Short mmCIF file of C-alpha atoms in Angstrom, two decimals:
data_model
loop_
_atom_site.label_atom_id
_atom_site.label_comp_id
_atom_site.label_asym_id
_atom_site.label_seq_id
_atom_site.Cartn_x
_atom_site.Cartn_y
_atom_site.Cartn_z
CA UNK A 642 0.00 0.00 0.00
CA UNK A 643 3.15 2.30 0.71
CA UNK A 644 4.27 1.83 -2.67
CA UNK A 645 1.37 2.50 -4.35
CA UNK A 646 0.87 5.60 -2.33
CA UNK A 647 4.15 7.16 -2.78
CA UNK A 648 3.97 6.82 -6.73
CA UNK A 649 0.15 8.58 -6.39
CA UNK A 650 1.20 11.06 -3.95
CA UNK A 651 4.54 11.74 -6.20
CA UNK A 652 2.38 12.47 -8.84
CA UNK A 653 0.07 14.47 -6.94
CA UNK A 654 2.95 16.70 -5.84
CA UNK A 655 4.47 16.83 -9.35
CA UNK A 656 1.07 17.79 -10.90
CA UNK A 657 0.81 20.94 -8.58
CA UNK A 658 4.48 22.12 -8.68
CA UNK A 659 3.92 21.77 -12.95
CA UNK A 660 0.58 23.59 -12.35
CA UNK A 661 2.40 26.44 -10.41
CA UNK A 662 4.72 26.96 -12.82
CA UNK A 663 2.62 26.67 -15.87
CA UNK A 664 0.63 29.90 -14.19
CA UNK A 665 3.75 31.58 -13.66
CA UNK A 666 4.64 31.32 -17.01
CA UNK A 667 1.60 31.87 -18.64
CA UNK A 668 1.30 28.58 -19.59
CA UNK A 669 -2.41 27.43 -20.30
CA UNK A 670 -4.50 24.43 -21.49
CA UNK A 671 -7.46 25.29 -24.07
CA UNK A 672 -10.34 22.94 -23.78
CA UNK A 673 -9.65 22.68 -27.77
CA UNK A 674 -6.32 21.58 -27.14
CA UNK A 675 -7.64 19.34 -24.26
CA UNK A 676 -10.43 17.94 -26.67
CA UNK A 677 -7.68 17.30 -29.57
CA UNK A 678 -4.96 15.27 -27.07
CA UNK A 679 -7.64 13.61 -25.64
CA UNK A 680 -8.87 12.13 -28.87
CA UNK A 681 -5.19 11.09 -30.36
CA UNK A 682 -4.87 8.92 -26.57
CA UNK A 683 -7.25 6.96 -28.44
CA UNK A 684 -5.85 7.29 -31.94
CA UNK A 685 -8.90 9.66 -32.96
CA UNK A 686 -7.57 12.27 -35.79
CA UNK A 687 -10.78 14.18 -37.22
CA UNK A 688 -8.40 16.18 -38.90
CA UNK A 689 -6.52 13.22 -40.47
CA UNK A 690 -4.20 10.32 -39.45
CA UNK A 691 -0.58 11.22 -38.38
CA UNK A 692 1.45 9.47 -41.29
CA UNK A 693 5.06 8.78 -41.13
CA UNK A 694 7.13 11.26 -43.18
CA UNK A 695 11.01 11.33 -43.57
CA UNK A 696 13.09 14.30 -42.48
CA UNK A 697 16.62 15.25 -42.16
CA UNK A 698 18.41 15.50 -38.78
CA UNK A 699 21.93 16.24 -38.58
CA UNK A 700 24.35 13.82 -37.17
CA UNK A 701 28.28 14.60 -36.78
CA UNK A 702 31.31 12.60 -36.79
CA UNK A 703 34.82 14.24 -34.86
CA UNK A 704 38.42 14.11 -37.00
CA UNK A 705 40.54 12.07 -34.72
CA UNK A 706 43.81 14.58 -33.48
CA UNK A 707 47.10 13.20 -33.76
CA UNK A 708 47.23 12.47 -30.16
CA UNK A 709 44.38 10.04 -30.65
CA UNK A 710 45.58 8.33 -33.56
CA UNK A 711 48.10 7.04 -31.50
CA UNK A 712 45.66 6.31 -29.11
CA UNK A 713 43.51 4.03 -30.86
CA UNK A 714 44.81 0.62 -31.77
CA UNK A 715 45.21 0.57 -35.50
CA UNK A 716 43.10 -2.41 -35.62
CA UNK A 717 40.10 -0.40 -34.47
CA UNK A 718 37.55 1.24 -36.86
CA UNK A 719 36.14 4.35 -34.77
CA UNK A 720 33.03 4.72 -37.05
CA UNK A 721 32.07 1.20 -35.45
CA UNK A 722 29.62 1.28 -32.58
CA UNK A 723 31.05 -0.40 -29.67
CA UNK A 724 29.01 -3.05 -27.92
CA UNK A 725 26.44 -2.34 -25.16
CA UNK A 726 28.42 -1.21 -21.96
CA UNK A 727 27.78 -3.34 -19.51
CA UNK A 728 27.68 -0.43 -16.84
CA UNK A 729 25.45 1.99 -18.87
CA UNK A 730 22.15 2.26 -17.44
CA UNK A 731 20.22 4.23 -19.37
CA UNK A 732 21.38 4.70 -23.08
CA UNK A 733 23.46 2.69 -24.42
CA UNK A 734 26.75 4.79 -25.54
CA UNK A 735 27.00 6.19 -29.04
CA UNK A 736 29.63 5.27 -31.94
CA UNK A 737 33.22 6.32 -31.78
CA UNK A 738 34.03 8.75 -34.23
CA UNK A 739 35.17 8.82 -37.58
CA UNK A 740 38.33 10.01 -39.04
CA UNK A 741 36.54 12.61 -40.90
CA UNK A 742 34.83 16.21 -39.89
CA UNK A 743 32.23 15.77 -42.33
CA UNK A 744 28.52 15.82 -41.16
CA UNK A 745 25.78 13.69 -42.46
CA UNK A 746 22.33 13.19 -41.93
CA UNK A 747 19.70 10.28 -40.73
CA UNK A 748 16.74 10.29 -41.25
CA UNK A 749 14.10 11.01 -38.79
CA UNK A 750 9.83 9.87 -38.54
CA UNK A 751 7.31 12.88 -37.95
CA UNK A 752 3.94 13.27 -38.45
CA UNK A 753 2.15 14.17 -41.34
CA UNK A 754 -1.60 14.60 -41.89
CA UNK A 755 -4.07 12.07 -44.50
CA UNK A 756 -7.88 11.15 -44.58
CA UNK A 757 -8.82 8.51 -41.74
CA UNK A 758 -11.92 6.36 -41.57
CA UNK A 759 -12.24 5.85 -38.16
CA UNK A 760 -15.47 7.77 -37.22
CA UNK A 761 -16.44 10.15 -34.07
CA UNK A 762 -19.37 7.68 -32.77
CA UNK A 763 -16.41 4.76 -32.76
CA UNK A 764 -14.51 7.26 -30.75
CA UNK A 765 -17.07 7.86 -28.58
CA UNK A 766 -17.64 4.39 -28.27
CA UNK A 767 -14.19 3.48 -27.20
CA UNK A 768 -13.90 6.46 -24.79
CA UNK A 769 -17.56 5.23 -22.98
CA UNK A 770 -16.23 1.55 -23.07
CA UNK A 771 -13.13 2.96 -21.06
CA UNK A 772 -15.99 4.89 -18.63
CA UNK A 773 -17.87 1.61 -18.18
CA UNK A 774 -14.46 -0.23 -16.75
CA UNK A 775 -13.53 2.46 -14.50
CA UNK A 776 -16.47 3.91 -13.37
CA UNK A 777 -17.31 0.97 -10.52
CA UNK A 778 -14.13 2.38 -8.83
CA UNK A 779 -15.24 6.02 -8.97
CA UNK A 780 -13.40 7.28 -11.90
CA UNK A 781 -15.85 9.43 -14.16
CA UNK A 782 -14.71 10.89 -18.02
CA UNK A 783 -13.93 13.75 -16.15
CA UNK A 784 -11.60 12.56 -13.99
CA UNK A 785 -9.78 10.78 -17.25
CA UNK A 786 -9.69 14.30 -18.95
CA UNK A 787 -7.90 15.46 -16.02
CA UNK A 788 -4.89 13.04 -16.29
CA UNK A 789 -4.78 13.91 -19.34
CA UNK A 790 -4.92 17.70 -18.66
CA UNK A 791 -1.96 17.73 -16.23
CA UNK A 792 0.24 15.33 -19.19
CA UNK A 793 -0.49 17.76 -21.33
CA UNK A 794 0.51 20.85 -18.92
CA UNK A 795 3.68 18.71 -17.77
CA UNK A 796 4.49 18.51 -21.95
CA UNK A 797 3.81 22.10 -22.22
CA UNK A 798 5.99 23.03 -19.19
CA UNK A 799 9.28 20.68 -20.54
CA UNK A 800 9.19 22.83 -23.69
CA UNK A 801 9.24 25.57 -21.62
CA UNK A 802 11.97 24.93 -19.13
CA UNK A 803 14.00 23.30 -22.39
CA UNK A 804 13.54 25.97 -24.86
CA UNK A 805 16.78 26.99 -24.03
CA UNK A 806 18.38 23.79 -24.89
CA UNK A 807 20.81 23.50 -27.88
CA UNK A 808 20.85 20.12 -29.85
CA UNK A 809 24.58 19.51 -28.53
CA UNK A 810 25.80 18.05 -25.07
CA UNK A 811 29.58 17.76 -23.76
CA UNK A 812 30.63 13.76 -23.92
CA UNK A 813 33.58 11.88 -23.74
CA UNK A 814 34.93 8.99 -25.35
CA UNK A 815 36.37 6.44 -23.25
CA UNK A 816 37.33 2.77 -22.71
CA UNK A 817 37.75 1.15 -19.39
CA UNK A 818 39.30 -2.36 -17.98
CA UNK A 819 36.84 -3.64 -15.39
CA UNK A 820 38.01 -6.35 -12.65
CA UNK A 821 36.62 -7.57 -9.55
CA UNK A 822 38.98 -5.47 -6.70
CA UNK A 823 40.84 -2.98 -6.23
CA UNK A 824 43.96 -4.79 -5.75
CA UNK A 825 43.81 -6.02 -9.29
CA UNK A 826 42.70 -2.52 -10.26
CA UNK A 827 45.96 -1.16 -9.02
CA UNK A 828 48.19 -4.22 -10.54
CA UNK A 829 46.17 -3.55 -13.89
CA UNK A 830 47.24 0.17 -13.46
CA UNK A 831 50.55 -0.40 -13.18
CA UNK A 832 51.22 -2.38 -16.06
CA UNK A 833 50.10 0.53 -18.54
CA UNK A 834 52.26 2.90 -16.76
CA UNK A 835 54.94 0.22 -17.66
CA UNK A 836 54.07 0.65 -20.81
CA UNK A 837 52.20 -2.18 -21.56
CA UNK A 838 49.05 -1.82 -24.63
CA UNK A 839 45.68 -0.84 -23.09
CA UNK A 840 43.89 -2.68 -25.32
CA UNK A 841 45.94 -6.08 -25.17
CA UNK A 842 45.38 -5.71 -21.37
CA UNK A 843 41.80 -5.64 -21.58
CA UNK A 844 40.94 -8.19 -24.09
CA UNK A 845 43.27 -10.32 -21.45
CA UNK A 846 41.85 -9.70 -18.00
CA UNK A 847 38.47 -7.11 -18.64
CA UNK A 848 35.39 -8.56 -17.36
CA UNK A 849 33.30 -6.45 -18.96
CA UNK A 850 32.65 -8.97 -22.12
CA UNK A 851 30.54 -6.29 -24.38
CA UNK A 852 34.03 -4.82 -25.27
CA UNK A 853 37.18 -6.22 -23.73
CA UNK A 854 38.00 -7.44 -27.30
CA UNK A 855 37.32 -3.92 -28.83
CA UNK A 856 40.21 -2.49 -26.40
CA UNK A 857 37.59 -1.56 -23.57
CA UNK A 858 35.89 0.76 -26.00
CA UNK A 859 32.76 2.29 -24.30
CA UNK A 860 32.33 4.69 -27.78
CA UNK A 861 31.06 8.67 -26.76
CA UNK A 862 28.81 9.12 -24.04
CA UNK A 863 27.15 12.04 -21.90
CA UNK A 864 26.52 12.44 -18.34
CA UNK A 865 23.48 10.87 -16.75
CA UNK A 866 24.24 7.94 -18.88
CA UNK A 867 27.10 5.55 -16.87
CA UNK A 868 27.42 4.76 -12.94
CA UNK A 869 27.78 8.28 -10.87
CA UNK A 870 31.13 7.11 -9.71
CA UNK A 871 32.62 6.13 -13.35
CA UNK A 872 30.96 9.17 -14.74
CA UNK A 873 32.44 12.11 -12.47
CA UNK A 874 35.58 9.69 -13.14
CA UNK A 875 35.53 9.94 -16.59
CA UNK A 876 34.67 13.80 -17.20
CA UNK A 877 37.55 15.20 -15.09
CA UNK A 878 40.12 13.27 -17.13
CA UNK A 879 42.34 14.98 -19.71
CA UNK A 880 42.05 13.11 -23.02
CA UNK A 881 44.78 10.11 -23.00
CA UNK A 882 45.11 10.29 -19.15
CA UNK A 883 44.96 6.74 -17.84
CA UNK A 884 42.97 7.07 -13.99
CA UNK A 885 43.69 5.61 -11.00
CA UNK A 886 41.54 2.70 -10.21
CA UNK A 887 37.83 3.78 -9.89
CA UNK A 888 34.89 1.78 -8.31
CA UNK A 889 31.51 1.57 -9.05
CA UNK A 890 28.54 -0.67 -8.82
CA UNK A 891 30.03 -3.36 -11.45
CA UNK A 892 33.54 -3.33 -9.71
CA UNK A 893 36.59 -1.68 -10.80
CA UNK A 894 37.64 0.05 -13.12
CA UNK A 895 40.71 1.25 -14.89
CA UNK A 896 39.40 4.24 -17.56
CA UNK A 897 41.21 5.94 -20.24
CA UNK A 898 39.58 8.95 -22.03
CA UNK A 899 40.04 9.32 -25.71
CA UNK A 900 38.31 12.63 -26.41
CA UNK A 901 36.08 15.13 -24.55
CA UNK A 902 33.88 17.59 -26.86
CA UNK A 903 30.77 19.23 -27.26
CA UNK A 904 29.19 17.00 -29.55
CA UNK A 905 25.46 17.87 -31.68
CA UNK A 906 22.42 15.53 -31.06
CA UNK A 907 20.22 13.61 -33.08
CA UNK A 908 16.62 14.01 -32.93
CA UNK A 909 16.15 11.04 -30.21
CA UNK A 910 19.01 12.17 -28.01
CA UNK A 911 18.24 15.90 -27.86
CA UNK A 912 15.03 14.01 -26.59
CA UNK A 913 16.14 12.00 -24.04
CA UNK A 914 18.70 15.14 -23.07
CA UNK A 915 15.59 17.47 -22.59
CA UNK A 916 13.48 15.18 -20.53
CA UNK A 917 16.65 15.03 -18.28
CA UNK A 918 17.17 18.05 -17.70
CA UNK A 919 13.57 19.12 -17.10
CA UNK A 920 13.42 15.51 -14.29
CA UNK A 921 16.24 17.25 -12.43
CA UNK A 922 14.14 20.68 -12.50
CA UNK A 923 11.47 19.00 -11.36
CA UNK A 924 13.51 17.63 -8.87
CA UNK A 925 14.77 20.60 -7.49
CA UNK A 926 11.34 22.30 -7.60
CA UNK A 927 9.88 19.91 -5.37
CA UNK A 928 12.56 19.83 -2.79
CA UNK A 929 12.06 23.88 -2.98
CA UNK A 930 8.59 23.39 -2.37
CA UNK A 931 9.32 22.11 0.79
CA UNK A 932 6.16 20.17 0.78
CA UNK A 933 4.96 18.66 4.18
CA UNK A 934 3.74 14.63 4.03
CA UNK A 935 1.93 13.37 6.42
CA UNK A 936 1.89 9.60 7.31
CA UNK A 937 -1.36 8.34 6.76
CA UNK A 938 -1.20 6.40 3.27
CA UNK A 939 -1.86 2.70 5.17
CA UNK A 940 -5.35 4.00 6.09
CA UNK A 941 -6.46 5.18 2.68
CA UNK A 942 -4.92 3.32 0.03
CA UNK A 943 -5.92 -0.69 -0.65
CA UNK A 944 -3.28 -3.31 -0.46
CA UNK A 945 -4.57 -4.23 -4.05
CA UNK A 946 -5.23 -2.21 -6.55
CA UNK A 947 -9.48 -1.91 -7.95
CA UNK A 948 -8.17 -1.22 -11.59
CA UNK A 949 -9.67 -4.23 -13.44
CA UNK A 950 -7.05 -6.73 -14.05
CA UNK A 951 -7.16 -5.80 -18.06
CA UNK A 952 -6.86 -2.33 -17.57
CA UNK A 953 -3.52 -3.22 -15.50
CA UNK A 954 -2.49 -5.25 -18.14
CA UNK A 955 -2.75 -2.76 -20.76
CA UNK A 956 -1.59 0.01 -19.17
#
């Protein structure tokens, strides 16, 4: 019941602190607006069916310095993605970078309008089928409407706080040897500042098996993206500095940074950046808040939820 009542009561909080926000900036809902998200939730265009249509986004490769030419085993392709990092947790970490400056583009999916046949009274139909499941716990249309009201408010406010927001991030490029302790760490260390060839080392002893055999390569990543303590790890190294031995959640790690840029965003990541940044807003504008909780979630919420078991499902 605890559970369940934090993740309501979380949302409850975020809602208003959104809400507050929205009203200092001006920030508003029209019941037109309302009516139109409400009717894509259920994949209702009367104005015509979002199509898929192709558009250019830019995407940028780095020219490799001297310095990291003699970096990167010659064996190595940097235009190659490396494997999945075993320590990333949310993204997985981008390509390494080609030897040339040149910038190309993917293609991207956005929506374009054409005729649909679905009608308004099948709309209707699916919105009062909804009503009919939810209604023996208490939840009305209207109350639907309002989840989606504040979705639509919290969209409204991220493109607000993010407007700001260039489609480019600082990242590094790295590579890393992971073992199980620190004493190994240390002897690992050691050996490359004998002299000995990062990459040989890890394909020998890494245990991270996603890239040992590509030298350790992790490929470009940004912050928010790896454990904290590999992260802060990573970012204060000078490109070609070899760290000391660094733990984190998988173990530990030796890291070696191959480049540290600003480097532009494709249409997914600028994404994924901008809902980021707006999470640690939010964040920060609860905590401000300084809202006061009081302890009395056992009493009110069920053990189990009363959703119908399909509508859990589903959701």
């Amino acid at each position: 019941a605890s559970y369940v009542g934090d993740v309501v009561l979380n949302k409850m909080i975020e809602d208003t602190v959104i809400a507050q926000e929205a009203e200092r900036r001006g920030i508003t809902v029209s019941p037109e607006e309302l009516d139109e998200y409400f009717q894509a939730a259920f994949r209702y265009y009367p104005n015509g069916t979002p199509t898929a249509t192709i558009t250019p986004t830019l995407g940028i490769t780095s020219t490799l310095s001297s310095q990291q030419m003699t970096l990167v085993p010659p064996t190595v392709t940097p235009t190659e993605a490396p494997a999945t990092p075993t320590l990333a947790f949310t993204e997985t970490a981008t390509p390494a970078p080609a030897e040339s400056g040149d910038v190309t583009a993917t293609p991207t999916l956005e929506p374009t309008a054409t005729s649909t046949p679905y009608t308004e009274e099948g709309y209707r139909g699916q919105v009062q089928t909804l009503v009919a499941q939810v209604n023996p716990i208490g939840i009305a249309e209207a109350d639907i409407r309002d989840i989606f009201y504040y979705q639509l408010l919290r969209e409204k406010v991220t493109e607000a706080i993010t407007a700001d927001l260039k489609p480019e991030q600082e990242q590094v490029w790295a590579r890393h040897i992971l073992v199980e302790d620190e004493d190994t760490a240390k002897e690992i260390k050691q050996r490359l500042d004998d002299g000995e060839d990062f990459a040989a080392v890890a394909a020998e002893v890494s245990q991270d098996t996603s890239n040992k055999d590509s030298g350790g390569d992790l490929g470009w990543f940004s912050k928010g993206q790896m454990d904290a303590g590999f992260e802060e790890a990573a970012f204060s190294l000078e490109v070609g500095q070899i760290s000391d031995p660094v733990q984190s959640a998988y173990g530990w790690h030796i890291i070696q940074v191959l480049g540290h840029e600003v480097r532009p965003l494709d249409g997914s990541a600028f994404q994924t950046y901008k809902t980021q940044q707006f999470n640690d807003w939010l964040q920060q504008a609860v905590t401000d808040a300084n809202v006061q909780r009081y302890d009395i979630i056992n009493s009110v919420v069920p053990t189990e939820p009363d959703i119908p078991l399909e509508l859990q499902t589903n959701g």
